[in-house]
């Protein structure tokens, strides 16, 4: 029990201010709940940076490969590494925030993110079969961009912007000389991931 | 309620009423929606406002409340017609799904307007 002096019990002049603050606090509470409930915020910034760095490494290694199939194999390995990083960092960021990948927003994110990637795999197989695997850079960038834009509709606003940048790069790659493909991949999967990853890590908690 | 203080207040109220926004203290006391003013219920309504439907467990994880707490508050909202609740089975597991009813959406809008009016009124005075 605490003894409160009688006079200080009714701080009358402060009352309207407190009421005002209370209203502000209520609105903030509603907004935060809506954001938490409506969008998937577990996009890992540090994961993006890590994926960007491995992609740059992969671009350097891939550029030294003699045959198109070795080049493709290098990038396929990088894709596997990137998926591993993405799943692990997203999972841990979601868990830290007390949500899961398969809560309402997380599930919607995954459902819109995965189909374009699946199409990307099919297109890669198709291009490999008809012997024009060099064309694949633009296709990868475009479809990854589509996945990020689609999934990002349920996430923080910067995510669809990153997807859009990927799509712009992909479009450029389609209409530029094929020999630039590897450089476009380095810019996209390397550069864009590092830049946006850093922004997300700084502004959106890791 | 004593008559004298009430009369005094209404006199002051008349003056304030000529102003465009209602005075915060009076407005809040009179027509604040107590039903969604409570934090857990406000959170339930807010979360449902941005989702077509949420399962009991999803809502529970999202709001970090206990089973009992959530079901009591959800029941109150359901009784008021603010949310609808459908129970079904997925396999053998019972599944409870909540949706925001249109009256609940209106109540949330009204509550938000109320809070905004309160802030405006305080700023003006």
PDB file of C-alpha atoms in Angstrom:
ATOM      1  CA  UNK A   1       0.000   0.000   0.000  1.00  0.00           C
ATOM      2  CA  UNK A   2       1.248   3.394  -0.932  1.00  0.00           C
ATOM      3  CA  UNK A   3       0.145   6.546   0.839  1.00  0.00           C
ATOM      4  CA  UNK A   4      -0.808   9.236  -1.647  1.00  0.00           C
ATOM      5  CA  UNK A   5      -1.036  12.809  -0.429  1.00  0.00           C
ATOM      6  CA  UNK A   6      -4.603  13.952  -0.772  1.00  0.00           C
ATOM      7  CA  UNK A   7      -3.864  16.977  -2.922  1.00  0.00           C
ATOM      8  CA  UNK A   8      -1.860  15.184  -5.573  1.00  0.00           C
ATOM      9  CA  UNK A   9      -4.597  12.653  -6.107  1.00  0.00           C
ATOM     10  CA  UNK A  10      -6.569  14.822  -8.461  1.00  0.00           C
ATOM     11  CA  UNK A  11      -4.282  16.509 -10.939  1.00  0.00           C
ATOM     12  CA  UNK A  12      -7.103  18.382 -12.622  1.00  0.00           C
ATOM     13  CA  UNK A  13      -5.222  20.570 -15.112  1.00  0.00           C
ATOM     14  CA  UNK A  14      -3.579  17.520 -16.652  1.00  0.00           C
ATOM     15  CA  UNK A  15      -6.846  15.772 -17.401  1.00  0.00           C
ATOM     16  CA  UNK A  16      -7.604  16.944 -20.959  1.00  0.00           C
ATOM     17  CA  UNK A  17      -4.034  16.188 -21.991  1.00  0.00           C
ATOM     18  CA  UNK A  18      -4.263  12.693 -20.588  1.00  0.00           C
ATOM     19  CA  UNK A  19      -7.540  12.116 -22.402  1.00  0.00           C
ATOM     20  CA  UNK A  20      -5.991  13.283 -25.634  1.00  0.00           C
ATOM     21  CA  UNK A  21      -2.992  11.007 -25.149  1.00  0.00           C
ATOM     22  CA  UNK A  22      -5.304   8.175 -24.371  1.00  0.00           C
ATOM     23  CA  UNK A  23      -7.153   8.674 -27.667  1.00  0.00           C
ATOM     24  CA  UNK A  24      -3.861   8.792 -29.549  1.00  0.00           C
ATOM     25  CA  UNK A  25      -2.731   5.663 -27.780  1.00  0.00           C
ATOM     26  CA  UNK A  26      -5.959   3.881 -28.718  1.00  0.00           C
ATOM     27  CA  UNK A  27      -5.570   4.797 -32.369  1.00  0.00           C
ATOM     28  CA  UNK A  28      -1.954   3.662 -32.321  1.00  0.00           C
ATOM     29  CA  UNK A  29      -3.025   0.388 -30.725  1.00  0.00           C
ATOM     30  CA  UNK A  30      -5.630  -0.199 -33.444  1.00  0.00           C
ATOM     31  CA  UNK A  31      -3.138   0.580 -36.207  1.00  0.00           C
ATOM     32  CA  UNK A  32      -0.450  -1.673 -34.734  1.00  0.00           C
ATOM     33  CA  UNK A  33      -2.892  -4.530 -34.286  1.00  0.00           C
ATOM     34  CA  UNK A  34      -4.086  -4.146 -37.868  1.00  0.00           C
ATOM     35  CA  UNK A  35      -0.525  -4.115 -39.165  1.00  0.00           C
ATOM     36  CA  UNK A  36       0.409  -7.165 -37.139  1.00  0.00           C
ATOM     37  CA  UNK A  37      -2.747  -8.990 -38.171  1.00  0.00           C
ATOM     38  CA  UNK A  38      -2.835  -7.915 -41.795  1.00  0.00           C
ATOM     39  CA  UNK A  39       0.700  -7.962 -43.037  1.00  0.00           C
ATOM     40  CA  UNK A  40       3.573 -10.352 -42.947  1.00  0.00           C
ATOM     41  CA  UNK A  41       6.426  -8.441 -41.378  1.00  0.00           C
ATOM     42  CA  UNK A  42       8.902 -11.257 -40.997  1.00  0.00           C
ATOM     43  CA  UNK A  43      10.887 -10.295 -44.102  1.00  0.00           C
ATOM     44  CA  UNK A  44      14.483 -10.834 -43.060  1.00  0.00           C
ATOM     45  CA  UNK A  45      16.758  -7.880 -43.838  1.00  0.00           C
ATOM     46  CA  UNK A  46      19.945  -9.605 -42.733  1.00  0.00           C
ATOM     47  CA  UNK A  47      18.898 -12.666 -44.706  1.00  0.00           C
ATOM     48  CA  UNK A  48      18.576 -10.438 -47.782  1.00  0.00           C
ATOM     49  CA  UNK A  49      22.088  -9.116 -47.275  1.00  0.00           C
ATOM     50  CA  UNK A  50      23.449 -12.650 -46.845  1.00  0.00           C
ATOM     51  CA  UNK A  51      21.633 -13.818 -49.985  1.00  0.00           C
ATOM     52  CA  UNK A  52      23.029 -10.831 -51.888  1.00  0.00           C
ATOM     53  CA  UNK A  53      26.583 -11.598 -50.846  1.00  0.00           C
ATOM     54  CA  UNK A  54      26.355 -15.282 -51.794  1.00  0.00           C
ATOM     55  CA  UNK A  55      24.762 -14.269 -55.116  1.00  0.00           C
ATOM     56  CA  UNK A  56      27.677 -11.961 -55.883  1.00  0.00           C
ATOM     57  CA  UNK A  57      30.057 -14.799 -55.110  1.00  0.00           C
ATOM     58  CA  UNK A  58      28.037 -17.094 -57.335  1.00  0.00           C
ATOM     59  CA  UNK A  59      28.134 -14.529 -60.154  1.00  0.00           C
ATOM     60  CA  UNK A  60      31.934 -14.414 -59.994  1.00  0.00           C
ATOM     61  CA  UNK A  61      32.229 -18.228 -59.960  1.00  0.00           C
ATOM     62  CA  UNK A  62      29.616 -18.622 -62.709  1.00  0.00           C
ATOM     63  CA  UNK A  63      31.358 -16.145 -64.967  1.00  0.00           C
ATOM     64  CA  UNK A  64      34.454 -18.378 -64.927  1.00  0.00           C
ATOM     65  CA  UNK A  65      32.608 -21.513 -66.002  1.00  0.00           C
ATOM     66  CA  UNK A  66      33.340 -22.794 -69.489  1.00  0.00           C
ATOM     67  CA  UNK A  67      30.066 -24.434 -70.429  1.00  0.00           C
ATOM     68  CA  UNK A  68      26.481 -23.219 -70.088  1.00  0.00           C
ATOM     69  CA  UNK A  69      25.569 -26.273 -68.033  1.00  0.00           C
ATOM     70  CA  UNK A  70      28.318 -25.553 -65.479  1.00  0.00           C
ATOM     71  CA  UNK A  71      27.137 -21.949 -65.398  1.00  0.00           C
ATOM     72  CA  UNK A  72      23.578 -23.129 -64.750  1.00  0.00           C
ATOM     73  CA  UNK A  73      24.756 -25.560 -62.101  1.00  0.00           C
ATOM     74  CA  UNK A  74      26.574 -22.758 -60.248  1.00  0.00           C
ATOM     75  CA  UNK A  75      23.439 -20.630 -60.162  1.00  0.00           C
ATOM     76  CA  UNK A  76      21.274 -23.597 -59.202  1.00  0.00           C
ATOM     77  CA  UNK A  77      23.560 -24.204 -56.205  1.00  0.00           C
ATOM     78  CA  UNK A  78      23.279 -20.520 -55.312  1.00  0.00           C
ATOM     79  CA  UNK A  79      19.485 -20.769 -55.533  1.00  0.00           C
ATOM     80  CA  UNK A  80      19.517 -23.694 -53.111  1.00  0.00           C
ATOM     81  CA  UNK A  81      21.777 -21.786 -50.706  1.00  0.00           C
ATOM     82  CA  UNK A  82      19.555 -18.685 -50.984  1.00  0.00           C
ATOM     83  CA  UNK A  83      16.389 -20.682 -50.273  1.00  0.00           C
ATOM     84  CA  UNK A  84      18.085 -22.145 -47.208  1.00  0.00           C
ATOM     85  CA  UNK A  85      19.096 -18.686 -45.957  1.00  0.00           C
ATOM     86  CA  UNK A  86      15.643 -17.237 -46.706  1.00  0.00           C
ATOM     87  CA  UNK A  87      13.702 -19.989 -44.946  1.00  0.00           C
ATOM     88  CA  UNK A  88      15.974 -19.996 -41.921  1.00  0.00           C
ATOM     89  CA  UNK A  89      16.108 -16.203 -41.444  1.00  0.00           C
ATOM     90  CA  UNK A  90      12.387 -15.728 -42.133  1.00  0.00           C
ATOM     91  CA  UNK A  91      11.513 -18.496 -39.713  1.00  0.00           C
ATOM     92  CA  UNK A  92      13.658 -17.051 -36.951  1.00  0.00           C
ATOM     93  CA  UNK A  93      12.421 -13.487 -37.509  1.00  0.00           C
ATOM     94  CA  UNK A  94       8.808 -14.683 -37.433  1.00  0.00           C
ATOM     95  CA  UNK A  95       9.451 -16.659 -34.259  1.00  0.00           C
ATOM     96  CA  UNK A  96      11.125 -13.685 -32.598  1.00  0.00           C
ATOM     97  CA  UNK A  97       8.061 -11.581 -33.367  1.00  0.00           C
ATOM     98  CA  UNK A  98       5.896 -14.286 -31.850  1.00  0.00           C
ATOM     99  CA  UNK A  99       4.161 -15.236 -35.093  1.00  0.00           C
ATOM    100  CA  UNK A 100       4.672 -18.138 -37.438  1.00  0.00           C
ATOM    101  CA  UNK A 101       5.145 -18.552 -41.178  1.00  0.00           C
ATOM    102  CA  UNK A 102       1.723 -20.118 -41.343  1.00  0.00           C
ATOM    103  CA  UNK A 103      -0.385 -17.553 -39.598  1.00  0.00           C
ATOM    104  CA  UNK A 104      -2.970 -15.815 -41.823  1.00  0.00           C
ATOM    105  CA  UNK A 105      -0.693 -13.195 -43.430  1.00  0.00           C
ATOM    106  CA  UNK A 106       2.335 -15.495 -43.547  1.00  0.00           C
ATOM    107  CA  UNK A 107       0.362 -18.141 -45.360  1.00  0.00           C
ATOM    108  CA  UNK A 108      -0.938 -15.649 -47.911  1.00  0.00           C
ATOM    109  CA  UNK A 109       2.626 -14.434 -48.438  1.00  0.00           C
ATOM    110  CA  UNK A 110       3.880 -17.952 -49.103  1.00  0.00           C
ATOM    111  CA  UNK A 111       0.936 -18.781 -51.378  1.00  0.00           C
ATOM    112  CA  UNK A 112       1.594 -15.776 -53.598  1.00  0.00           C
ATOM    113  CA  UNK A 113       5.364 -16.031 -53.451  1.00  0.00           C
ATOM    114  CA  UNK A 114       5.812 -19.670 -54.457  1.00  0.00           C
ATOM    115  CA  UNK A 115       3.852 -20.005 -57.767  1.00  0.00           C
ATOM    116  CA  UNK A 116       6.018 -17.556 -59.791  1.00  0.00           C
ATOM    117  CA  UNK A 117       9.139 -19.320 -58.498  1.00  0.00           C
ATOM    118  CA  UNK A 118       7.688 -22.631 -59.601  1.00  0.00           C
ATOM    119  CA  UNK A 119       7.070 -21.184 -63.062  1.00  0.00           C
ATOM    120  CA  UNK A 120      10.687 -19.985 -63.005  1.00  0.00           C
ATOM    121  CA  UNK A 121      11.926 -23.538 -62.465  1.00  0.00           C
ATOM    122  CA  UNK A 122       9.758 -24.795 -65.343  1.00  0.00           C
ATOM    123  CA  UNK A 123      10.960 -22.019 -67.659  1.00  0.00           C
ATOM    124  CA  UNK A 124      14.558 -22.876 -66.794  1.00  0.00           C
ATOM    125  CA  UNK A 125      13.967 -26.513 -67.735  1.00  0.00           C
ATOM    126  CA  UNK A 126      12.320 -25.394 -70.966  1.00  0.00           C
ATOM    127  CA  UNK A 127      15.151 -23.046 -71.924  1.00  0.00           C
ATOM    128  CA  UNK A 128      17.716 -25.723 -71.086  1.00  0.00           C
ATOM    129  CA  UNK A 129      15.888 -28.203 -73.303  1.00  0.00           C
ATOM    130  CA  UNK A 130      15.718 -25.914 -76.317  1.00  0.00           C
ATOM    131  CA  UNK A 131      19.350 -24.973 -75.817  1.00  0.00           C
ATOM    132  CA  UNK A 132      19.014 -21.293 -75.053  1.00  0.00           C
ATOM    133  CA  UNK A 133      19.849 -21.264 -71.381  1.00  0.00           C
ATOM    134  CA  UNK A 134      21.636 -17.919 -71.862  1.00  0.00           C
ATOM    135  CA  UNK A 135      18.203 -16.295 -72.023  1.00  0.00           C
ATOM    136  CA  UNK A 136      17.415 -17.394 -68.497  1.00  0.00           C
ATOM    137  CA  UNK A 137      18.754 -14.324 -66.638  1.00  0.00           C
ATOM    138  CA  UNK A 138      15.871 -12.072 -67.685  1.00  0.00           C
ATOM    139  CA  UNK A 139      13.313 -14.784 -66.977  1.00  0.00           C
ATOM    140  CA  UNK A 140      14.681 -15.428 -63.481  1.00  0.00           C
ATOM    141  CA  UNK A 141      14.785 -11.752 -62.581  1.00  0.00           C
ATOM    142  CA  UNK A 142      11.273 -11.141 -63.942  1.00  0.00           C
ATOM    143  CA  UNK A 143       9.690 -14.117 -62.203  1.00  0.00           C
ATOM    144  CA  UNK A 144      11.496 -13.533 -58.910  1.00  0.00           C
ATOM    145  CA  UNK A 145      10.352  -9.911 -59.145  1.00  0.00           C
ATOM    146  CA  UNK A 146       6.791 -11.088 -59.768  1.00  0.00           C
ATOM    147  CA  UNK A 147       6.976 -13.362 -56.734  1.00  0.00           C
ATOM    148  CA  UNK A 148       8.239 -10.545 -54.526  1.00  0.00           C
ATOM    149  CA  UNK A 149       5.613  -8.097 -55.803  1.00  0.00           C
ATOM    150  CA  UNK A 150       2.825 -10.643 -55.304  1.00  0.00           C
ATOM    151  CA  UNK A 151       3.971 -11.731 -51.849  1.00  0.00           C
ATOM    152  CA  UNK A 152       4.815  -8.162 -50.923  1.00  0.00           C
ATOM    153  CA  UNK A 153       1.200  -7.137 -51.314  1.00  0.00           C
ATOM    154  CA  UNK A 154       0.767  -8.707 -47.875  1.00  0.00           C
ATOM    155  CA  UNK A 155       3.877  -7.208 -46.389  1.00  0.00           C
ATOM    156  CA  UNK A 156       5.592  -3.945 -45.606  1.00  0.00           C
ATOM    157  CA  UNK A 157       5.543  -1.466 -48.477  1.00  0.00           C
ATOM    158  CA  UNK A 158       9.215  -1.657 -49.325  1.00  0.00           C
ATOM    159  CA  UNK A 159       8.924  -5.312 -50.348  1.00  0.00           C
ATOM    160  CA  UNK A 160       6.803  -4.813 -53.518  1.00  0.00           C
ATOM    161  CA  UNK A 161       9.145  -1.951 -54.430  1.00  0.00           C
ATOM    162  CA  UNK A 162      12.066  -4.364 -54.365  1.00  0.00           C
ATOM    163  CA  UNK A 163      10.068  -6.752 -56.567  1.00  0.00           C
ATOM    164  CA  UNK A 164       9.430  -3.960 -59.029  1.00  0.00           C
ATOM    165  CA  UNK A 165      13.167  -3.217 -59.235  1.00  0.00           C
ATOM    166  CA  UNK A 166      13.795  -6.891 -60.001  1.00  0.00           C
ATOM    167  CA  UNK A 167      11.192  -6.751 -62.774  1.00  0.00           C
ATOM    168  CA  UNK A 168      12.787  -3.648 -64.291  1.00  0.00           C
ATOM    169  CA  UNK A 169      16.190  -5.360 -64.294  1.00  0.00           C
ATOM    170  CA  UNK A 170      14.654  -8.492 -65.795  1.00  0.00           C
ATOM    171  CA  UNK A 171      13.022  -6.508 -68.573  1.00  0.00           C
ATOM    172  CA  UNK A 172      16.329  -4.830 -69.358  1.00  0.00           C
ATOM    173  CA  UNK A 173      18.081  -8.198 -69.357  1.00  0.00           C
ATOM    174  CA  UNK A 174      15.616  -9.545 -71.924  1.00  0.00           C
ATOM    175  CA  UNK A 175      16.507  -6.801 -74.392  1.00  0.00           C
ATOM    176  CA  UNK A 176      20.251  -6.546 -73.786  1.00  0.00           C
ATOM    177  CA  UNK A 177      23.036  -8.701 -75.207  1.00  0.00           C
ATOM    178  CA  UNK A 178      22.987 -12.220 -73.808  1.00  0.00           C
ATOM    179  CA  UNK A 179      26.554 -11.883 -72.570  1.00  0.00           C
ATOM    180  CA  UNK A 180      25.356  -9.330 -70.005  1.00  0.00           C
ATOM    181  CA  UNK A 181      23.062 -11.893 -68.368  1.00  0.00           C
ATOM    182  CA  UNK A 182      25.479 -12.840 -65.614  1.00  0.00           C
ATOM    183  CA  UNK A 183      26.078  -9.173 -64.761  1.00  0.00           C
ATOM    184  CA  UNK A 184      22.316  -8.583 -64.555  1.00  0.00           C
ATOM    185  CA  UNK A 185      21.990 -11.519 -62.173  1.00  0.00           C
ATOM    186  CA  UNK A 186      24.794 -10.089 -60.050  1.00  0.00           C
ATOM    187  CA  UNK A 187      23.055  -6.685 -59.960  1.00  0.00           C
ATOM    188  CA  UNK A 188      19.664  -8.190 -59.119  1.00  0.00           C
ATOM    189  CA  UNK A 189      20.211 -11.115 -56.804  1.00  0.00           C
ATOM    190  CA  UNK A 190      23.407  -9.532 -55.464  1.00  0.00           C
ATOM    191  CA  UNK A 191      22.949  -5.767 -55.504  1.00  0.00           C
ATOM    192  CA  UNK A 192      19.216  -5.381 -54.940  1.00  0.00           C
ATOM    193  CA  UNK A 193      19.190  -7.959 -52.139  1.00  0.00           C
ATOM    194  CA  UNK A 194      22.031  -6.220 -50.320  1.00  0.00           C
ATOM    195  CA  UNK A 195      20.543  -2.717 -50.751  1.00  0.00           C
ATOM    196  CA  UNK A 196      16.959  -3.603 -49.788  1.00  0.00           C
ATOM    197  CA  UNK A 197      18.170  -6.063 -47.143  1.00  0.00           C
ATOM    198  CA  UNK A 198      20.122  -3.256 -45.490  1.00  0.00           C
ATOM    199  CA  UNK A 199      17.129  -0.903 -45.582  1.00  0.00           C
ATOM    200  CA  UNK A 200      14.829  -3.567 -44.125  1.00  0.00           C
ATOM    201  CA  UNK A 201      17.356  -4.592 -41.471  1.00  0.00           C
ATOM    202  CA  UNK A 202      17.751  -0.972 -40.386  1.00  0.00           C
ATOM    203  CA  UNK A 203      14.123   0.129 -40.478  1.00  0.00           C
ATOM    204  CA  UNK A 204      12.131  -3.015 -39.862  1.00  0.00           C
ATOM    205  CA  UNK A 205      13.962  -4.753 -37.068  1.00  0.00           C
ATOM    206  CA  UNK A 206      16.541  -7.108 -38.551  1.00  0.00           C
TER     207      UNK A 206
ATOM    208  CA  UNK B   1     -26.687  12.231  -9.620  1.00  0.00           C
ATOM    209  CA  UNK B   2     -27.162  15.493  -7.775  1.00  0.00           C
ATOM    210  CA  UNK B   3     -29.175  18.083  -9.594  1.00  0.00           C
ATOM    211  CA  UNK B   4     -27.045  21.087  -8.831  1.00  0.00           C
ATOM    212  CA  UNK B   5     -23.712  20.041 -10.329  1.00  0.00           C
ATOM    213  CA  UNK B   6     -25.597  18.678 -13.305  1.00  0.00           C
ATOM    214  CA  UNK B   7     -27.279  21.993 -13.916  1.00  0.00           C
ATOM    215  CA  UNK B   8     -23.986  23.802 -13.626  1.00  0.00           C
ATOM    216  CA  UNK B   9     -22.379  21.467 -16.112  1.00  0.00           C
ATOM    217  CA  UNK B  10     -25.161  21.775 -18.655  1.00  0.00           C
ATOM    218  CA  UNK B  11     -24.740  25.520 -18.549  1.00  0.00           C
ATOM    219  CA  UNK B  12     -21.095  25.168 -19.437  1.00  0.00           C
ATOM    220  CA  UNK B  13     -21.956  22.586 -22.000  1.00  0.00           C
ATOM    221  CA  UNK B  14     -24.158  25.030 -23.847  1.00  0.00           C
ATOM    222  CA  UNK B  15     -21.178  27.288 -24.395  1.00  0.00           C
ATOM    223  CA  UNK B  16     -19.013  24.490 -25.660  1.00  0.00           C
ATOM    224  CA  UNK B  17     -21.693  23.130 -27.941  1.00  0.00           C
ATOM    225  CA  UNK B  18     -21.492  26.166 -30.164  1.00  0.00           C
ATOM    226  CA  UNK B  19     -17.934  25.038 -31.016  1.00  0.00           C
ATOM    227  CA  UNK B  20     -17.656  22.700 -34.047  1.00  0.00           C
ATOM    228  CA  UNK B  21     -16.264  19.667 -32.210  1.00  0.00           C
ATOM    229  CA  UNK B  22     -17.805  18.270 -29.036  1.00  0.00           C
ATOM    230  CA  UNK B  23     -15.816  18.728 -25.884  1.00  0.00           C
ATOM    231  CA  UNK B  24     -13.774  15.587 -25.303  1.00  0.00           C
ATOM    232  CA  UNK B  25     -14.819  14.939 -21.746  1.00  0.00           C
ATOM    233  CA  UNK B  26     -18.519  15.101 -22.507  1.00  0.00           C
ATOM    234  CA  UNK B  27     -18.334  13.261 -25.778  1.00  0.00           C
ATOM    235  CA  UNK B  28     -16.342  10.389 -24.335  1.00  0.00           C
ATOM    236  CA  UNK B  29     -18.473   9.874 -21.299  1.00  0.00           C
ATOM    237  CA  UNK B  30     -21.730   9.924 -23.202  1.00  0.00           C
ATOM    238  CA  UNK B  31     -21.323   7.763 -26.260  1.00  0.00           C
ATOM    239  CA  UNK B  32     -18.090   5.858 -25.998  1.00  0.00           C
ATOM    240  CA  UNK B  33     -18.608   2.322 -27.178  1.00  0.00           C
ATOM    241  CA  UNK B  34     -17.583   0.467 -24.022  1.00  0.00           C
ATOM    242  CA  UNK B  35     -17.873  -2.816 -25.806  1.00  0.00           C
ATOM    243  CA  UNK B  36     -14.900  -2.256 -28.072  1.00  0.00           C
ATOM    244  CA  UNK B  37     -13.114   0.192 -25.813  1.00  0.00           C
ATOM    245  CA  UNK B  38     -11.714  -2.710 -23.842  1.00  0.00           C
ATOM    246  CA  UNK B  39      -8.221  -3.605 -25.122  1.00  0.00           C
ATOM    247  CA  UNK B  40      -8.670  -7.266 -25.954  1.00  0.00           C
ATOM    248  CA  UNK B  41     -11.982  -6.670 -27.707  1.00  0.00           C
ATOM    249  CA  UNK B  42     -10.538  -3.691 -29.566  1.00  0.00           C
ATOM    250  CA  UNK B  43      -7.681  -5.908 -30.707  1.00  0.00           C
ATOM    251  CA  UNK B  44     -10.057  -8.660 -31.847  1.00  0.00           C
ATOM    252  CA  UNK B  45     -12.116  -6.220 -33.915  1.00  0.00           C
ATOM    253  CA  UNK B  46      -8.998  -4.531 -35.359  1.00  0.00           C
ATOM    254  CA  UNK B  47      -7.418  -7.836 -36.331  1.00  0.00           C
ATOM    255  CA  UNK B  48     -10.610  -9.056 -37.975  1.00  0.00           C
ATOM    256  CA  UNK B  49     -10.972  -5.766 -39.854  1.00  0.00           C
ATOM    257  CA  UNK B  50      -7.952  -6.630 -42.005  1.00  0.00           C
ATOM    258  CA  UNK B  51      -8.663 -10.335 -42.452  1.00  0.00           C
ATOM    259  CA  UNK B  52     -11.691 -11.979 -44.003  1.00  0.00           C
ATOM    260  CA  UNK B  53     -11.669 -14.511 -41.201  1.00  0.00           C
ATOM    261  CA  UNK B  54      -9.372 -15.705 -38.454  1.00  0.00           C
ATOM    262  CA  UNK B  55      -9.362 -19.004 -36.618  1.00  0.00           C
ATOM    263  CA  UNK B  56      -9.454 -19.062 -32.834  1.00  0.00           C
ATOM    264  CA  UNK B  57      -5.831 -20.157 -32.579  1.00  0.00           C
ATOM    265  CA  UNK B  58      -4.607 -17.599 -35.097  1.00  0.00           C
ATOM    266  CA  UNK B  59      -6.323 -14.860 -33.166  1.00  0.00           C
ATOM    267  CA  UNK B  60      -4.951 -16.208 -29.913  1.00  0.00           C
ATOM    268  CA  UNK B  61      -1.363 -16.228 -31.211  1.00  0.00           C
ATOM    269  CA  UNK B  62      -1.767 -12.810 -32.752  1.00  0.00           C
ATOM    270  CA  UNK B  63      -3.124 -11.122 -29.657  1.00  0.00           C
ATOM    271  CA  UNK B  64      -1.105 -13.195 -27.188  1.00  0.00           C
ATOM    272  CA  UNK B  65      -4.020 -13.851 -24.888  1.00  0.00           C
ATOM    273  CA  UNK B  66      -5.133 -16.985 -23.105  1.00  0.00           C
ATOM    274  CA  UNK B  67      -7.835 -19.319 -24.418  1.00  0.00           C
ATOM    275  CA  UNK B  68     -10.291 -18.332 -21.730  1.00  0.00           C
ATOM    276  CA  UNK B  69      -9.673 -14.643 -22.123  1.00  0.00           C
ATOM    277  CA  UNK B  70     -10.179 -14.738 -25.858  1.00  0.00           C
ATOM    278  CA  UNK B  71     -13.319 -16.828 -25.753  1.00  0.00           C
ATOM    279  CA  UNK B  72     -14.944 -14.623 -23.115  1.00  0.00           C
ATOM    280  CA  UNK B  73     -14.257 -11.420 -25.025  1.00  0.00           C
ATOM    281  CA  UNK B  74     -15.151 -12.932 -28.383  1.00  0.00           C
ATOM    282  CA  UNK B  75     -18.422 -14.116 -26.897  1.00  0.00           C
ATOM    283  CA  UNK B  76     -19.268 -10.593 -25.769  1.00  0.00           C
ATOM    284  CA  UNK B  77     -18.613  -9.257 -29.251  1.00  0.00           C
ATOM    285  CA  UNK B  78     -20.616 -12.086 -30.738  1.00  0.00           C
ATOM    286  CA  UNK B  79     -23.564 -11.372 -28.440  1.00  0.00           C
ATOM    287  CA  UNK B  80     -23.500  -7.758 -29.565  1.00  0.00           C
ATOM    288  CA  UNK B  81     -23.542  -8.860 -33.197  1.00  0.00           C
ATOM    289  CA  UNK B  82     -20.142  -7.285 -33.908  1.00  0.00           C
ATOM    290  CA  UNK B  83     -18.517 -10.521 -34.973  1.00  0.00           C
ATOM    291  CA  UNK B  84     -19.821 -13.817 -36.234  1.00  0.00           C
ATOM    292  CA  UNK B  85     -18.519 -17.152 -35.146  1.00  0.00           C
ATOM    293  CA  UNK B  86     -18.714 -20.384 -37.109  1.00  0.00           C
ATOM    294  CA  UNK B  87     -17.819 -23.710 -35.596  1.00  0.00           C
ATOM    295  CA  UNK B  88     -16.857 -26.664 -37.713  1.00  0.00           C
ATOM    296  CA  UNK B  89     -14.652 -29.693 -37.643  1.00  0.00           C
ATOM    297  CA  UNK B  90     -11.460 -30.188 -39.582  1.00  0.00           C
ATOM    298  CA  UNK B  91     -11.051 -33.909 -39.179  1.00  0.00           C
ATOM    299  CA  UNK B  92     -11.699 -34.453 -35.491  1.00  0.00           C
ATOM    300  CA  UNK B  93     -10.422 -31.077 -34.367  1.00  0.00           C
ATOM    301  CA  UNK B  94     -13.062 -28.496 -33.660  1.00  0.00           C
ATOM    302  CA  UNK B  95     -12.403 -25.288 -35.504  1.00  0.00           C
ATOM    303  CA  UNK B  96     -13.759 -21.906 -34.540  1.00  0.00           C
ATOM    304  CA  UNK B  97     -13.636 -19.179 -37.137  1.00  0.00           C
ATOM    305  CA  UNK B  98     -14.376 -15.522 -36.495  1.00  0.00           C
ATOM    306  CA  UNK B  99     -15.468 -12.851 -38.952  1.00  0.00           C
ATOM    307  CA  UNK B 100     -16.219  -9.193 -38.507  1.00  0.00           C
ATOM    308  CA  UNK B 101     -19.910  -8.404 -39.030  1.00  0.00           C
ATOM    309  CA  UNK B 102     -20.924  -5.192 -40.742  1.00  0.00           C
ATOM    310  CA  UNK B 103     -22.179  -3.695 -37.498  1.00  0.00           C
ATOM    311  CA  UNK B 104     -18.798  -4.459 -35.953  1.00  0.00           C
ATOM    312  CA  UNK B 105     -17.044  -2.672 -38.795  1.00  0.00           C
ATOM    313  CA  UNK B 106     -19.311   0.329 -38.290  1.00  0.00           C
ATOM    314  CA  UNK B 107     -18.623   0.254 -34.564  1.00  0.00           C
ATOM    315  CA  UNK B 108     -14.880   0.310 -35.188  1.00  0.00           C
ATOM    316  CA  UNK B 109     -15.224   3.221 -37.607  1.00  0.00           C
ATOM    317  CA  UNK B 110     -17.337   5.083 -35.116  1.00  0.00           C
ATOM    318  CA  UNK B 111     -14.816   4.412 -32.384  1.00  0.00           C
ATOM    319  CA  UNK B 112     -11.958   5.679 -34.562  1.00  0.00           C
ATOM    320  CA  UNK B 113     -13.928   8.819 -35.464  1.00  0.00           C
ATOM    321  CA  UNK B 114     -14.624   9.300 -31.814  1.00  0.00           C
ATOM    322  CA  UNK B 115     -10.928   9.132 -30.924  1.00  0.00           C
ATOM    323  CA  UNK B 116     -10.042  11.514 -33.745  1.00  0.00           C
ATOM    324  CA  UNK B 117     -12.702  13.973 -32.616  1.00  0.00           C
ATOM    325  CA  UNK B 118     -11.269  13.769 -29.138  1.00  0.00           C
ATOM    326  CA  UNK B 119      -7.795  14.643 -30.373  1.00  0.00           C
ATOM    327  CA  UNK B 120      -9.117  17.482 -32.542  1.00  0.00           C
ATOM    328  CA  UNK B 121     -11.148  18.912 -29.705  1.00  0.00           C
ATOM    329  CA  UNK B 122      -8.202  18.879 -27.341  1.00  0.00           C
ATOM    330  CA  UNK B 123      -6.005  20.546 -29.918  1.00  0.00           C
ATOM    331  CA  UNK B 124      -8.526  23.296 -30.490  1.00  0.00           C
ATOM    332  CA  UNK B 125      -9.206  24.071 -26.864  1.00  0.00           C
TER     333      UNK B 125
END
